[in-house]
Amino acid sequence: MDAGSGGGRPRPTPGGAGRKGGRGRQGGAGPRGRARRENLAGYLFMSPWIAGFLLLTAGPMVASLYFAFTDYNLFDAPRWIGFDNFTEMFGDPRWRTSVEVTSWYVVIGTPLKLAAALGVALLLNQSRRGQGFYRAAFYAPSLVGASVSVAIVWRALFSDGAAVDRGQQFLGMEAGGWIGDPDRIIYSLVALTVWQFGAPMVIFLAGLKQVPRELYEAAEVDGAGPWRRFWSITLPMISPVLFFNVLLETIHSFQIFGSAYIIGSQGNACGPADGTLVYTCYLYIQGFENSRMGLASAMAWMLLLAVALVTAFLFWSQRRWVHYEEGAR
């Protein structure tokens, strides 16, 4: 046998290698094909949500951004006017009033609502009989509080000669309903939002359940009292939950509309002397009562910018007062 023949060992043929490689590529196409089919099925199931997002959320947002720079009254074709809507908005005294009323509502209503929610959550966190009933009873106002019927009942409670007015007289306070008083009607809205503390209460209660009991036992051994345990253990341990509730309730407070419009609508939309003229209420007046949809769109984008700035500030400030577990950030 010739030595150059390689000792009789068979030489690999190009065709065999090619066929082997071809089989490998063909075999690898199966999993990729299944992945594509699974992705297609996933997108098919997501298509209703995608269509709703594009048609009902993203599309209107892009349209409102365009309308913000136009003169548009819902009936005629929009006419491009540049930044005139924003210039008019900043110079409008009622717009500045709506900003003040909304800011006052957010600053007063949100902390009181969260304080009530945390206080009730601390009470419900203790082992008592009938806890399920009490949790449901305290949560119920959050389910019905935003309805039109509750707002109408609330307006009746705070009117002249109603239950709140008679209670003030019984306590020796000045008589007179809150609804007709421009200075006090905003506090009826604050009372309504505090009454709806059920949702943040449930979230606080879930956070309190996660606090280890060993921390309280160790603090009691060291002689720490209830307030010391609350400030040094409870608040730091539930600070992520507190941050979540602060963020969520602040955004909700900026969006208040229904209750302010209904409670204040007694011959004058949004309260006497603009007492309940929150931002969204004035936006509604400009857009649907005055048919100035271009100006209303500009106001909506300013509200979005304000909420984004407040949200960014809250996320920035959390580094100073929110305590996460190691590696949980």
PDB file of C-alpha atoms in Angstrom, residues 97-112 183-187 190 253-254 275 278:
ATOM      1  CA  THR A  97     -56.339  79.744  40.754  1.00  0.00           C
ATOM      2  CA  SER A  98     -56.780  76.144  39.596  1.00  0.00           C
ATOM      3  CA  VAL A  99     -53.087  75.505  40.213  1.00  0.00           C
ATOM      4  CA  GLU A 100     -53.364  76.941  43.732  1.00  0.00           C
ATOM      5  CA  VAL A 101     -56.506  74.958  44.581  1.00  0.00           C
ATOM      6  CA  THR A 102     -55.010  71.718  43.270  1.00  0.00           C
ATOM      7  CA  SER A 103     -51.724  72.271  45.093  1.00  0.00           C
ATOM      8  CA  TRP A 104     -53.576  72.974  48.328  1.00  0.00           C
ATOM      9  CA  TYR A 105     -55.675  69.847  47.897  1.00  0.00           C
ATOM     10  CA  VAL A 106     -52.599  67.682  47.209  1.00  0.00           C
ATOM     11  CA  VAL A 107     -50.576  69.098  50.103  1.00  0.00           C
ATOM     12  CA  ILE A 108     -53.402  68.781  52.650  1.00  0.00           C
ATOM     13  CA  GLY A 109     -55.423  65.791  51.446  1.00  0.00           C
ATOM     14  CA  THR A 110     -52.661  63.321  50.619  1.00  0.00           C
ATOM     15  CA  PRO A 111     -50.829  63.368  54.008  1.00  0.00           C
ATOM     16  CA  LEU A 112     -54.105  63.193  55.955  1.00  0.00           C
ATOM     17  CA  ASP A 183     -63.036  79.106  51.919  1.00  0.00           C
ATOM     18  CA  ARG A 184     -64.364  75.856  53.416  1.00  0.00           C
ATOM     19  CA  ILE A 185     -65.709  73.913  50.465  1.00  0.00           C
ATOM     20  CA  ILE A 186     -62.242  72.586  49.611  1.00  0.00           C
ATOM     21  CA  TYR A 187     -62.129  70.932  53.047  1.00  0.00           C
ATOM     22  CA  VAL A 190     -60.313  66.746  51.671  1.00  0.00           C
ATOM     23  CA  SER A 253     -54.719  63.740  43.971  1.00  0.00           C
ATOM     24  CA  PHE A 254     -53.572  65.640  40.905  1.00  0.00           C
ATOM     25  CA  GLY A 275     -63.623  77.192  45.611  1.00  0.00           C
ATOM     26  CA  VAL A 278     -59.137  72.037  40.659  1.00  0.00           C
TER      27      VAL A 278
END
